[in-house]
GROMACS .gro file of C-alpha atoms in nm:
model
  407
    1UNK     CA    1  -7.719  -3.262   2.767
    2UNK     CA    2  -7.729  -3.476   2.485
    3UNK     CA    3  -7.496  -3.757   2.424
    4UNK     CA    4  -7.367  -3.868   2.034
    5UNK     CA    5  -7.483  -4.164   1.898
    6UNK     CA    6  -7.253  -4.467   1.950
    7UNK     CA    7  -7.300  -4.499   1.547
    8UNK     CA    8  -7.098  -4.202   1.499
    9UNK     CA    9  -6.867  -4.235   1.722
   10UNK     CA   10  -6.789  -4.565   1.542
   11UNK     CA   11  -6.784  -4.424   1.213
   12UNK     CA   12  -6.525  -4.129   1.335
   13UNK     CA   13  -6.356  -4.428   1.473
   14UNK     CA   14  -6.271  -4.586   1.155
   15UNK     CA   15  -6.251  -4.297   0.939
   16UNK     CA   16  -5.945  -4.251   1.168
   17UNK     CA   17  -5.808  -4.579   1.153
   18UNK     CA   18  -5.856  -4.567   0.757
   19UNK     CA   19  -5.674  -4.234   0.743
   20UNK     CA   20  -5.404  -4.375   1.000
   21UNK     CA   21  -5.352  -4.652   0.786
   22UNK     CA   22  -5.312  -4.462   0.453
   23UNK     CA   23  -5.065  -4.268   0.636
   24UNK     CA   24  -4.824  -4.503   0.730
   25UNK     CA   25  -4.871  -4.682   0.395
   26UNK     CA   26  -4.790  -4.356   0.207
   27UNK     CA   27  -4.486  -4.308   0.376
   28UNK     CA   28  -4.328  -4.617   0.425
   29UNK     CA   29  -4.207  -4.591   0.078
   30UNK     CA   30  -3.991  -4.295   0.178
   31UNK     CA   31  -3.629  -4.259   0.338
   32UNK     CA   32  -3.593  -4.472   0.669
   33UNK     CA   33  -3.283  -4.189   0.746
   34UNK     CA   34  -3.174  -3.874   0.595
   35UNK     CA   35  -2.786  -3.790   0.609
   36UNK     CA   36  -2.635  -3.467   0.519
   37UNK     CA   37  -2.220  -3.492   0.442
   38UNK     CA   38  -1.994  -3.203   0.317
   39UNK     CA   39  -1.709  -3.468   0.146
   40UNK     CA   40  -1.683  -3.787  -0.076
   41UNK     CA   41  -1.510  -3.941   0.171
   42UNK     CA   42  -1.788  -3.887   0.431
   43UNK     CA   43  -2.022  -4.001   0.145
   44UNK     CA   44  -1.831  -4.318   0.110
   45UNK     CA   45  -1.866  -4.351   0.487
   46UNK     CA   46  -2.223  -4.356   0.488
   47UNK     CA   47  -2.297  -4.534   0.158
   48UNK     CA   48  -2.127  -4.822   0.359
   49UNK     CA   49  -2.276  -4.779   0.715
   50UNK     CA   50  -2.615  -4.654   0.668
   51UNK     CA   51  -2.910  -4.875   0.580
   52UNK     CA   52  -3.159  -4.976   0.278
   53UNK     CA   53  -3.350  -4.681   0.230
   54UNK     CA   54  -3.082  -4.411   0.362
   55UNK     CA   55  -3.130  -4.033   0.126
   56UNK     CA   56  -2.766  -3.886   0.208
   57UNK     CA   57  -2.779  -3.522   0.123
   58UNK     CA   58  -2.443  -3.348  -0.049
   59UNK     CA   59  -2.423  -2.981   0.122
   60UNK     CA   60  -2.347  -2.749  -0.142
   61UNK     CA   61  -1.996  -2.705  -0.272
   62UNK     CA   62  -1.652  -2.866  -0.470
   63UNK     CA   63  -1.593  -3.227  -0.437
   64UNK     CA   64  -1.270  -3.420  -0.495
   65UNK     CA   65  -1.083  -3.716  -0.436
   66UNK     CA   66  -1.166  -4.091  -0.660
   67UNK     CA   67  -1.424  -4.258  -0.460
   68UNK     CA   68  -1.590  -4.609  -0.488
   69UNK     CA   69  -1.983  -4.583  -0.349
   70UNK     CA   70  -1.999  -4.940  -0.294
   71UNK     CA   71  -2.316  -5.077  -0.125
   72UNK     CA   72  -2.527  -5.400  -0.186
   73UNK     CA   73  -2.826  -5.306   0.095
   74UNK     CA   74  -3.037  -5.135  -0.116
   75UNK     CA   75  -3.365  -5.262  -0.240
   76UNK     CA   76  -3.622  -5.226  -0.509
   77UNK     CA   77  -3.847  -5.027  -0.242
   78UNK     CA   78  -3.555  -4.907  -0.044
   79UNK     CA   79  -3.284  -4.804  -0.287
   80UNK     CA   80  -2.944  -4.593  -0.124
   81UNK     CA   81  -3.070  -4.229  -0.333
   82UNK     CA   82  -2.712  -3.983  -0.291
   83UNK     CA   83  -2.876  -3.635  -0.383
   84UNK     CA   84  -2.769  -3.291  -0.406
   85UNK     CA   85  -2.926  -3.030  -0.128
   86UNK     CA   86  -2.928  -2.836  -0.355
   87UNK     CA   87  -2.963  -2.910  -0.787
   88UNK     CA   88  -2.635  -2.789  -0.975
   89UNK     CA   89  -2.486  -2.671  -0.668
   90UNK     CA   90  -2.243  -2.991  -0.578
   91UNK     CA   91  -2.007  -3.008  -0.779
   92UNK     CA   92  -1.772  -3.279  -0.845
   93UNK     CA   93  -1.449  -3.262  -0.995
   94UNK     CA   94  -1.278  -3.635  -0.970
   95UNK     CA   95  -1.419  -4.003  -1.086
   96UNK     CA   96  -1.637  -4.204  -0.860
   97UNK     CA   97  -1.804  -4.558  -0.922
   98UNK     CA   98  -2.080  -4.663  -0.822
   99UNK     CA   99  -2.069  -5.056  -0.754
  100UNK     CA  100  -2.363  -5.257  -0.611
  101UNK     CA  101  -2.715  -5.228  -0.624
  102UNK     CA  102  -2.999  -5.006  -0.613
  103UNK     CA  103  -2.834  -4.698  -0.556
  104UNK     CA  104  -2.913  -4.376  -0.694
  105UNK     CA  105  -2.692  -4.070  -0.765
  106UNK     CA  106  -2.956  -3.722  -0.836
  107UNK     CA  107  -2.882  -3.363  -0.931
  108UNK     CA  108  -2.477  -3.324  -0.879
  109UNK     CA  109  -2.283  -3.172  -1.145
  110UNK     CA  110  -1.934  -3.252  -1.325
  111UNK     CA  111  -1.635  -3.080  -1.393
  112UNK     CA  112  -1.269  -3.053  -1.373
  113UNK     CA  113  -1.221  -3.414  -1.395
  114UNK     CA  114  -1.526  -3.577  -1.277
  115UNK     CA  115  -1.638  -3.879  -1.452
  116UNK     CA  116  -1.859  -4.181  -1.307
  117UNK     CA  117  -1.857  -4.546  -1.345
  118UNK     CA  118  -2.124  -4.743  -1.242
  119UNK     CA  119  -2.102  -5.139  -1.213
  120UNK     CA  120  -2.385  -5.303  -1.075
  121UNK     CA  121  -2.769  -5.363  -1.065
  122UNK     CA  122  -3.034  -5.134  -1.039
  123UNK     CA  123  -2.824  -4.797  -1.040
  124UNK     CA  124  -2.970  -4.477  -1.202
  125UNK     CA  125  -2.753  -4.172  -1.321
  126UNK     CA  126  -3.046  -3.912  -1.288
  127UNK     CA  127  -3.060  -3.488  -1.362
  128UNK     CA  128  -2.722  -3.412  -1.321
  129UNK     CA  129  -2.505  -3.214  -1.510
  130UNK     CA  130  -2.134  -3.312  -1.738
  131UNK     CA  131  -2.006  -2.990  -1.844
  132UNK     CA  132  -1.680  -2.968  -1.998
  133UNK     CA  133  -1.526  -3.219  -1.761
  134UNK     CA  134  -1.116  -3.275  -1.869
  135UNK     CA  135  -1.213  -3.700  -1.798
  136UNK     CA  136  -1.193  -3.896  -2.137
  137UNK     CA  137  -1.523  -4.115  -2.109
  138UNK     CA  138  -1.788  -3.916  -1.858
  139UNK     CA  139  -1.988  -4.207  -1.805
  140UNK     CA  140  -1.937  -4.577  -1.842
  141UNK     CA  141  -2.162  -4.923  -1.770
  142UNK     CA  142  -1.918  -5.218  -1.692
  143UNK     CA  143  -2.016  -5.531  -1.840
  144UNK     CA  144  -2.202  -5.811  -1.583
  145UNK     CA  145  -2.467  -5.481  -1.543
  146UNK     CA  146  -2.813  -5.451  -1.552
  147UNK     CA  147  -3.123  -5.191  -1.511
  148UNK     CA  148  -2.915  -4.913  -1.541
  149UNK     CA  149  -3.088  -4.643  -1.606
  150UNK     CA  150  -2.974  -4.291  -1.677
  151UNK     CA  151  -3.256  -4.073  -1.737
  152UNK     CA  152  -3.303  -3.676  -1.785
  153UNK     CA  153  -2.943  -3.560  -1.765
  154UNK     CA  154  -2.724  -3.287  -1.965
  155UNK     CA  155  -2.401  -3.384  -2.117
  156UNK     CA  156  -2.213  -3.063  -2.292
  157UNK     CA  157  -1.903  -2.898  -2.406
  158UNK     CA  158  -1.668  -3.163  -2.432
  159UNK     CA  159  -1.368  -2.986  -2.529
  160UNK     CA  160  -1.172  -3.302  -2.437
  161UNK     CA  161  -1.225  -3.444  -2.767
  162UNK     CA  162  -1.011  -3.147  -2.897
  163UNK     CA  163  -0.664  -3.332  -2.733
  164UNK     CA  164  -0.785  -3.704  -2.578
  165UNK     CA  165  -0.795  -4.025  -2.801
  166UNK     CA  166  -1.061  -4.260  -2.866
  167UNK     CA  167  -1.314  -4.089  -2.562
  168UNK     CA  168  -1.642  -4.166  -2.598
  169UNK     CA  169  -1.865  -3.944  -2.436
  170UNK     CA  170  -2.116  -4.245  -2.314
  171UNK     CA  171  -1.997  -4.620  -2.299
  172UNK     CA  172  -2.198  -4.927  -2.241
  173UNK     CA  173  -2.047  -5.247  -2.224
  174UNK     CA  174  -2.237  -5.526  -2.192
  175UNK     CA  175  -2.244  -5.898  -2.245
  176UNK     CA  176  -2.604  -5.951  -2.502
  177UNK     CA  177  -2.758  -6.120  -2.132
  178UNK     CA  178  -3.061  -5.951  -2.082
  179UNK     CA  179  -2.900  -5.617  -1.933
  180UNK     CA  180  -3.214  -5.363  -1.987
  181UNK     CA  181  -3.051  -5.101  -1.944
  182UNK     CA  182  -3.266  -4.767  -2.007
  183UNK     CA  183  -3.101  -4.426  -2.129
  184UNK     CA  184  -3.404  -4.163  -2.187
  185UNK     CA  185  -3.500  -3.878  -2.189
  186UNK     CA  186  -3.150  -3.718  -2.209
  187UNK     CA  187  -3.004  -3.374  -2.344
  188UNK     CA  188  -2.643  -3.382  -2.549
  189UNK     CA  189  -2.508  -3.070  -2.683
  190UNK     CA  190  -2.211  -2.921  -2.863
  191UNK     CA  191  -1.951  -3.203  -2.885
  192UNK     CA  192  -1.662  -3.090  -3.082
  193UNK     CA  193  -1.504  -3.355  -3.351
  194UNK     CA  194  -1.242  -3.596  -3.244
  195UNK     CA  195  -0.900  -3.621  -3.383
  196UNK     CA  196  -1.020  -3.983  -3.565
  197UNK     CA  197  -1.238  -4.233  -3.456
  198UNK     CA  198  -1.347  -4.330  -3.120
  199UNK     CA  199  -1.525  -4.021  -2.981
  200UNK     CA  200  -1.921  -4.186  -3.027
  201UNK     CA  201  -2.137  -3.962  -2.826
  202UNK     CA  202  -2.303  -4.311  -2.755
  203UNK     CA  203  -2.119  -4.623  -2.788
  204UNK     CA  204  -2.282  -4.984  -2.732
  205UNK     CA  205  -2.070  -5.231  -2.732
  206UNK     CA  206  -2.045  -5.615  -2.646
  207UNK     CA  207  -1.734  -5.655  -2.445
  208UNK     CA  208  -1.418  -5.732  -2.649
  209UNK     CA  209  -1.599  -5.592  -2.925
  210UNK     CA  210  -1.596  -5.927  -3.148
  211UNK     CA  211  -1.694  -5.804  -3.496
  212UNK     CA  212  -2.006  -6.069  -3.510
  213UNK     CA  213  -2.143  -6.095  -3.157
  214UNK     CA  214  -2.287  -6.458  -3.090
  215UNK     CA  215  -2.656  -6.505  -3.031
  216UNK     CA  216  -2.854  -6.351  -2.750
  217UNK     CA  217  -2.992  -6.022  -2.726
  218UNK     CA  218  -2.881  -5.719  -2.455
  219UNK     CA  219  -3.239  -5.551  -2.478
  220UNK     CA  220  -3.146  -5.173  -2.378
  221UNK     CA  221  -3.358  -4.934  -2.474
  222UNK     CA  222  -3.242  -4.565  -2.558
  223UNK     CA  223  -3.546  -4.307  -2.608
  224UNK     CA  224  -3.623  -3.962  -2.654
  225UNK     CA  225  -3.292  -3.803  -2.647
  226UNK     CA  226  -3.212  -3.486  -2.767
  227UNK     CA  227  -2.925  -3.435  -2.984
  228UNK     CA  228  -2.776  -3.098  -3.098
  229UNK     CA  229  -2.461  -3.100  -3.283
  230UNK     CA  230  -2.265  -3.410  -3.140
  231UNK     CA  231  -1.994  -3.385  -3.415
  232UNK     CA  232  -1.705  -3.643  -3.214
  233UNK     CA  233  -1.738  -3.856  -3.540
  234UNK     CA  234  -1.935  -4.047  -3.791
  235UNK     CA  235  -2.115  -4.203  -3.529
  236UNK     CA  236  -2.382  -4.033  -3.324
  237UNK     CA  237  -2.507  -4.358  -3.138
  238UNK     CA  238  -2.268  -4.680  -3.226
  239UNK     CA  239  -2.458  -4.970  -3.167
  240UNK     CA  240  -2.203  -5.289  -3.154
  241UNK     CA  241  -2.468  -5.512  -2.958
  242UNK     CA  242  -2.773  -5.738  -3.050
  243UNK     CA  243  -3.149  -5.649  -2.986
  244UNK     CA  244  -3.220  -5.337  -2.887
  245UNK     CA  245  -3.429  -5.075  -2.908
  246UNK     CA  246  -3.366  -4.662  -3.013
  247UNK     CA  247  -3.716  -4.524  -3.018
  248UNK     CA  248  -3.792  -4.145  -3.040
  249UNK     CA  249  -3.500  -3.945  -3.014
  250UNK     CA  250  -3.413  -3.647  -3.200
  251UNK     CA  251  -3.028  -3.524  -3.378
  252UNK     CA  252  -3.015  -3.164  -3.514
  253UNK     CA  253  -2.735  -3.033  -3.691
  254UNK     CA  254  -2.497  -3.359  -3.609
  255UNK     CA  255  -2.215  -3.427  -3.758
  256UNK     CA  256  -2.307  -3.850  -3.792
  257UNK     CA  257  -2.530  -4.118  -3.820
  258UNK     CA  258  -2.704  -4.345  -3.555
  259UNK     CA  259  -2.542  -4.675  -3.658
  260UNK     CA  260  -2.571  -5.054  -3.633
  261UNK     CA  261  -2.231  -5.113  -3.664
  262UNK     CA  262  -2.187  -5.481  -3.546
  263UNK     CA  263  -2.447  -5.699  -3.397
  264UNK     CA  264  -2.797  -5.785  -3.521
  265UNK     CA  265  -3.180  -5.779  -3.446
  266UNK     CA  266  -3.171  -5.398  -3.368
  267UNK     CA  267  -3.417  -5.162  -3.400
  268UNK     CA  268  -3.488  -4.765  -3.492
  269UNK     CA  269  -3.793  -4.628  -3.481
  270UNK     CA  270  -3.963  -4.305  -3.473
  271UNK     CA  271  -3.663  -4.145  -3.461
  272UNK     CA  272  -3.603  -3.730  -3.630
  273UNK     CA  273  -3.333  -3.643  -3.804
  274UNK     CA  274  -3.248  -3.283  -3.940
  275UNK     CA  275  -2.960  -3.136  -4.122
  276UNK     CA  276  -3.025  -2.775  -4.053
  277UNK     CA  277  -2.758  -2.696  -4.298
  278UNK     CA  278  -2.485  -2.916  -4.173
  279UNK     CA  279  -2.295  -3.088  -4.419
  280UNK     CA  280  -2.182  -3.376  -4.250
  281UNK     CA  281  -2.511  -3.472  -4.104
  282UNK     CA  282  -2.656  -3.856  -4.167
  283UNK     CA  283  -2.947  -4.052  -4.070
  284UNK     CA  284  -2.962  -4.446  -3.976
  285UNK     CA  285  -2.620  -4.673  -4.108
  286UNK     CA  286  -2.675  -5.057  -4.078
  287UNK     CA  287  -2.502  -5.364  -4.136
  288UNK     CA  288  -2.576  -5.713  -3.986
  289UNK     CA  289  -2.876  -5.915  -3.960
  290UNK     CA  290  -3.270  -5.878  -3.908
  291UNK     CA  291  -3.180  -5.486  -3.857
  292UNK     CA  292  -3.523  -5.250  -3.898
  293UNK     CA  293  -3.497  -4.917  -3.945
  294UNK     CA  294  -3.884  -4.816  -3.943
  295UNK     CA  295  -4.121  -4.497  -3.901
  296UNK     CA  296  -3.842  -4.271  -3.919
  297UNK     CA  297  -3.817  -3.906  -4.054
  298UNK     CA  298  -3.528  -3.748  -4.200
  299UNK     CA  299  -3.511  -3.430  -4.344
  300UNK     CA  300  -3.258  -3.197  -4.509
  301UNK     CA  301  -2.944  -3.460  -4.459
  302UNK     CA  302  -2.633  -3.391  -4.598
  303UNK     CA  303  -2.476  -3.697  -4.655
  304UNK     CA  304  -2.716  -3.935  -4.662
  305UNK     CA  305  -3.105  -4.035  -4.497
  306UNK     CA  306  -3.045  -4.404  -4.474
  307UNK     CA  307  -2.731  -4.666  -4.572
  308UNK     CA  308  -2.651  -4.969  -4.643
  309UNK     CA  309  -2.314  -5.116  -4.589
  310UNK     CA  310  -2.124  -5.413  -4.842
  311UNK     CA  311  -1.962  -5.715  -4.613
  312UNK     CA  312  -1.590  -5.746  -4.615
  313UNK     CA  313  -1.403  -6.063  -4.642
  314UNK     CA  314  -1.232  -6.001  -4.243
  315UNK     CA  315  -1.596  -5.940  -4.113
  316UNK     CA  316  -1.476  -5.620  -3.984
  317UNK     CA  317  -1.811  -5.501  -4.139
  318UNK     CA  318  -2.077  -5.782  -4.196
  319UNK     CA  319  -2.326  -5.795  -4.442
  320UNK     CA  320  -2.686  -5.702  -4.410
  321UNK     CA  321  -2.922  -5.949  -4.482
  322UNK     CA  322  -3.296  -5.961  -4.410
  323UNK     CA  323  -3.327  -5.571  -4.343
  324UNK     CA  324  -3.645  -5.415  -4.315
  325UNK     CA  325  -3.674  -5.062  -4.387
  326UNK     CA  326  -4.032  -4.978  -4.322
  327UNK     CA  327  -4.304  -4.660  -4.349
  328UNK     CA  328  -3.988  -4.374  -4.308
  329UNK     CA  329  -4.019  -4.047  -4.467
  330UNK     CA  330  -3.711  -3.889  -4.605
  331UNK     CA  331  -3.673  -3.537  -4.737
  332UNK     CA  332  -3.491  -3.379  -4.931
  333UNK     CA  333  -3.160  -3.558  -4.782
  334UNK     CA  334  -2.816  -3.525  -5.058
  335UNK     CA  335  -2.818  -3.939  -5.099
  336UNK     CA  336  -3.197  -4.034  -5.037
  337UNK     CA  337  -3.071  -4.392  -5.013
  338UNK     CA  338  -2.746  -4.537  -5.069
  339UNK     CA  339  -2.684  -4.905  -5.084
  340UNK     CA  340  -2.306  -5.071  -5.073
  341UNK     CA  341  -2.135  -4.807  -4.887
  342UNK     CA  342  -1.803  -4.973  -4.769
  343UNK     CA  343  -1.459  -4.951  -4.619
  344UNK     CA  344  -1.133  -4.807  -4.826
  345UNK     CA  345  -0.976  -5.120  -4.811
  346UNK     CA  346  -1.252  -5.352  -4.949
  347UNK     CA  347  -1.445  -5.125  -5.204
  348UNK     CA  348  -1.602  -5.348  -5.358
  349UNK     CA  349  -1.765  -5.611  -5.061
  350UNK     CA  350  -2.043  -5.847  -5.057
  351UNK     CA  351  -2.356  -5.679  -5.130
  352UNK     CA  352  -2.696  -5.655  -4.887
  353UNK     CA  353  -2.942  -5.921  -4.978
  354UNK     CA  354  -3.298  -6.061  -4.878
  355UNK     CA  355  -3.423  -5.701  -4.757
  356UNK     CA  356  -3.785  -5.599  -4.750
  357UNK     CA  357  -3.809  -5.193  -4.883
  358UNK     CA  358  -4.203  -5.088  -4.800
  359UNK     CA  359  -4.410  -4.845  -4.696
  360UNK     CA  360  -4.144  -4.533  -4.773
  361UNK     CA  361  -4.201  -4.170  -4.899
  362UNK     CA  362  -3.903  -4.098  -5.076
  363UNK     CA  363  -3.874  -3.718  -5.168
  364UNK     CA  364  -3.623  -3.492  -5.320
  365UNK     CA  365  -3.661  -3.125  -5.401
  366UNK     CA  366  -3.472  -3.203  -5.750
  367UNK     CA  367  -3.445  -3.442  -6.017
  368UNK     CA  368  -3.200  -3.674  -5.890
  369UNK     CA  369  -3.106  -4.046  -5.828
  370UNK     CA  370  -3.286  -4.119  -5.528
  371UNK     CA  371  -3.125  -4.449  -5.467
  372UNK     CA  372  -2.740  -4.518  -5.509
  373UNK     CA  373  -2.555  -4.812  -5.575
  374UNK     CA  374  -2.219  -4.753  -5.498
  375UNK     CA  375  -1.976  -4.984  -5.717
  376UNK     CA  376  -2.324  -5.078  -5.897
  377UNK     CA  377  -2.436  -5.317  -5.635
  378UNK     CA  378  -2.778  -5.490  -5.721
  379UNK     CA  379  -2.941  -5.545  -5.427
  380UNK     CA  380  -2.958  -5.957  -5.376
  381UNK     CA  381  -3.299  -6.088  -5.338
  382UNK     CA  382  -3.491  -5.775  -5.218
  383UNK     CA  383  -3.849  -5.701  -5.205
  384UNK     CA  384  -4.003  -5.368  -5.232
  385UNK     CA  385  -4.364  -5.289  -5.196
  386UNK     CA  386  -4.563  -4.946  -5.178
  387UNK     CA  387  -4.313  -4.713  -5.201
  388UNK     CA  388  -4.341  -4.363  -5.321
  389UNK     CA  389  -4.067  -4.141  -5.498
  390UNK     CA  390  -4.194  -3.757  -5.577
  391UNK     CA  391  -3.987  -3.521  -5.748
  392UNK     CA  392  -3.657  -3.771  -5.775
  393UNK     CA  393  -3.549  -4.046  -6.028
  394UNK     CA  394  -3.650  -4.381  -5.933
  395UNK     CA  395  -3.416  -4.559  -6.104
  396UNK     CA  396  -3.563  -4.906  -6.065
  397UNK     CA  397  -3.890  -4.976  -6.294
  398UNK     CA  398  -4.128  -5.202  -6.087
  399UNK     CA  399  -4.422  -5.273  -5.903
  400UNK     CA  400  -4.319  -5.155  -5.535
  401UNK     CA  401  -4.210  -4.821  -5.628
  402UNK     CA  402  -4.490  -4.542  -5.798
  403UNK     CA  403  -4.336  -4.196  -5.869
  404UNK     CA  404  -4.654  -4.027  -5.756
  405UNK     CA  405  -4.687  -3.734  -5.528
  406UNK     CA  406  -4.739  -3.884  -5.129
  407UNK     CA  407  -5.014  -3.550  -5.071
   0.00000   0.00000   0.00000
C-alpha cells in the first residue's frame, strides 16, 4: 500500500489551520450570549447583568411599564443589541430610555404610549416602527450625547398632534460639541398639523435654545430621508444648531420648509423638494451666518423654493449674512425666491447682506417676478454670478443673471 506524501499531509495541515483560524476570527465579532425575555422588566434585568456583547431577544407580544435600559459594558465591537424575535411583532406601548453606551434597540414597534429616550454614547434607534403612539415627542436625544444614530425606521400617523402642545415628532438636543449624531435613511409619513407651533417633524436644537448659539459646531448629519406629507407646521426639519449637514433627503406634498432657524455654518445639499399640489409646501428657509443651501431641486412649491429671512432688533431671528446659494434648480415654485421674509412684529428687519447667488436655474412656467423683495429689501452687498432665469422676470439687470433658456 502506498503511503501520502508528507508534503501533503502538511499542506492539508495548514489549509486547516488557515480555515480554523478564519473561523474563529469571523465569529468573534458576534454575540458572546443570546437571551430571550417575555417583559421590560426582565429586559431591564439583563441589560444590567449580562455582558459586552449580550443579543437579548424580545419574544413576541405587548410590552408595558416605563423602563430605563441602562448599561455602560458595551463596546465598539461588543455593543448590548435588544432585538425583536420577531420584526413588528413586539410591541411596546410605554416610554423607555436608553442611557449608556453602545447599546442597540432593532425591529420593535410603538404604540399606545410608547416613546424612547436615549441619553448616551454610541446608541442606535434602528428598523422599528412609531405608529400612532398617544406619547407627545416619540423620540428624543438628551444633550451631553453623541453617535447616535437612528437609521432606517418608520415614523407615522401621529394623530397626537390633533390634541398635544408643542410635540415634536423627533428632538435632538445637543450642546454644538462634536455630537455626530447620524439620522438616515428614515421613512416619515402622514403627520397631521399642530394646533400652533412646536410640532417640527425634526427639531435640532442647542439646549436652552439661545436665539444665537455661541461658536462650535454639533456636526450631525441627517440623509436620505423620506418625507411624505409631514404637515405639524412650517417647519419640516428645524435646525436651531451650528454645522451640520442635511444631504439627500426627499419632502413630497409637505406642509413646510427645511429651515435654519437659529445657528450658523449649516448646510443643504442635494436635497428634492415637490409640491404635488399642496399649497402650503416650501423648500429651504435660512437665517444666520455662512448658511449654504446648494445643489438642490425644487419643483412645483407652493409657497416658496428658497427664503431669506430680515434680522429683528430682539435677535429672535438673526440676519443672514455671507449665504451661499449655489447650482439649485427650482421649478416652477409660486415665489421662485423671496428675500426679507420676516416676523409680524418686526416687518420691516435688517436685511440679508454679503451673499454669493451662483450657479442657479431659475424657472417659472409664467411671466412672473422670480425674485421678491418683501418690504423692497435690496439685498446688502451680494454677488451673483451665472445664473439663469427662463420663462420669469428677472427683475435685476446685470451681469450674473442671463434670461436664457438652461436646455
Amino acid at each position: 500500500m502506498k503511503t501520502k506524501p508528507k508534503t501533503t499531509n502538511l499542506i492539508v495541515q495548514t489549509l486547516c489551520m488557515v480555515l480554523l483560524s478564519q473561523f474563529i476570527f469571523y465569529y468573534s465579532g458576534f454575540s458572546q450570549e443570546k437571551v430571550l425575555v417575555n417583559s421590560l422588566n426582565e429586559l431591564e434585568v439583563a441589560v444590567q447583568k449580562f455582558q459586552k456583547g449580550t443579543e437579548i431577544f424580545l419574544a413576541d407580544g405587548m410590552y408595558r411599564g416605563e423602563v430605563v435600559l441602562e448599561s455602560n459594558i458595551g463596546s465598539e465591537n461588543d455593543p448590548i443589541i435588544i432585538r425583536a424575535q420577531n420584526q413588528g411583532k413586539v410591541v411596546i406601548g410605554s416610554p423607555i430610555t436608553l442611557k449608556g453606551n453602545h447599546i442597540a434597540l432593532i425591529g420593535c414597534k410603538f404604540q399606545e404610549q410608547g416613546t424612547i429616550t436615549i441619553q448616551g454614547k454610541n446608541c442606535r434607534l434602528s428598523r422599528c416602527t412609531f405608529s400612532d403612539s398617544k406619547a407627545a415627542k416619540w423620540v428624543r436625544v438628551l444633550p451631553g450625547s453623541s453617535n447616535i444614530e437612528i437609521n432606517h425606521n418608520l415614523y407615522e400617523n401621529k394623530t397626537i398632534n390633533l390634541t398635544a402642545k408643542s410635540c415634536q415628532l423627533m428632538q435632538i438636543i445637543v450642546l454644538n460639541q462634536d455630537e455626530r449624531h447620524h439620522i438616515h435613511h428614515n421613512l416619515f409619513r402622514d403627520i397631521p398639523q399642530g394646533n400652533g407651533n412646536g410640532y417640527e417633524t425634526i427639531q435640532l436644537i442647542t439646549r436652552s435654545n439661545p436665539f444665537d448659539p455661541p461658536p462650535g459646531d454639533c456636526n450631525t448629519v441627517i440623509e436620505h430621508n423620506l418625507f411624505v406629507r409631514c404637515n405639524g407646521e412650517a417647519e419640516v426639519i428645524s435646525v436651531k444648531s451650528n454645522g451640520n449637514l442635511l444631504r439627500g433627503n426627499t419632502f413630497r406634498a409637505c406642509r413646510g420648509s427645511l429651515v435654519f432657524r437659529h445657528g450658523d455654518n449649516n448646510v443643504a445639499t442635494r436635497n428634492s423638494f415637490f409640491g404635488d399640489g399642496e399649497p402650503g409646501s416650501g423648500g429651504v428657509r435660512l437665517q444666520g451666518t455662512d448658511q449654504v443651501v446648494a445643489n438642490n431641486y425644487f419643483y412645483g412649491l407652493g409657497q416658496f423654493g428658497i427664503g431669506m429671512m430680515d434680522g429683528t432688533p430682539d435677535d429672535l431671528y438673526i440676519r443672514v449674512e455671507r449665504g451661499q446659494i449655489l447650482f439649485n434648480t427650482l421649478v416652477n415654485c409660486n415665489k421662485t425666491m423671496v428675500v426679507g421674509l420676516n416676523h409680524s412684529k418686526h416687518p420691516n428687519g435688517t436685511t440679508p447682506k454679503e451673499c454669493l447667488i451662483a450657479g442657479n436655474i431659475f424657472y417659472t412656467g409664467k411671466q412672473q417676478p422670480v425674485f421678491e423683495f418683501i418690504q423692497n429689501d435690496q439685498p446688502e452687498n451680494w454677488t451673483w454670478t451665472d445664473n439663469i432665469v427662463y420663462r420669469g422676470k428677472a427683475q435685476l439687470n446685470m451681469d450674473g443673471i442671463r434670461e436664457i433658456n438652461p436646455h
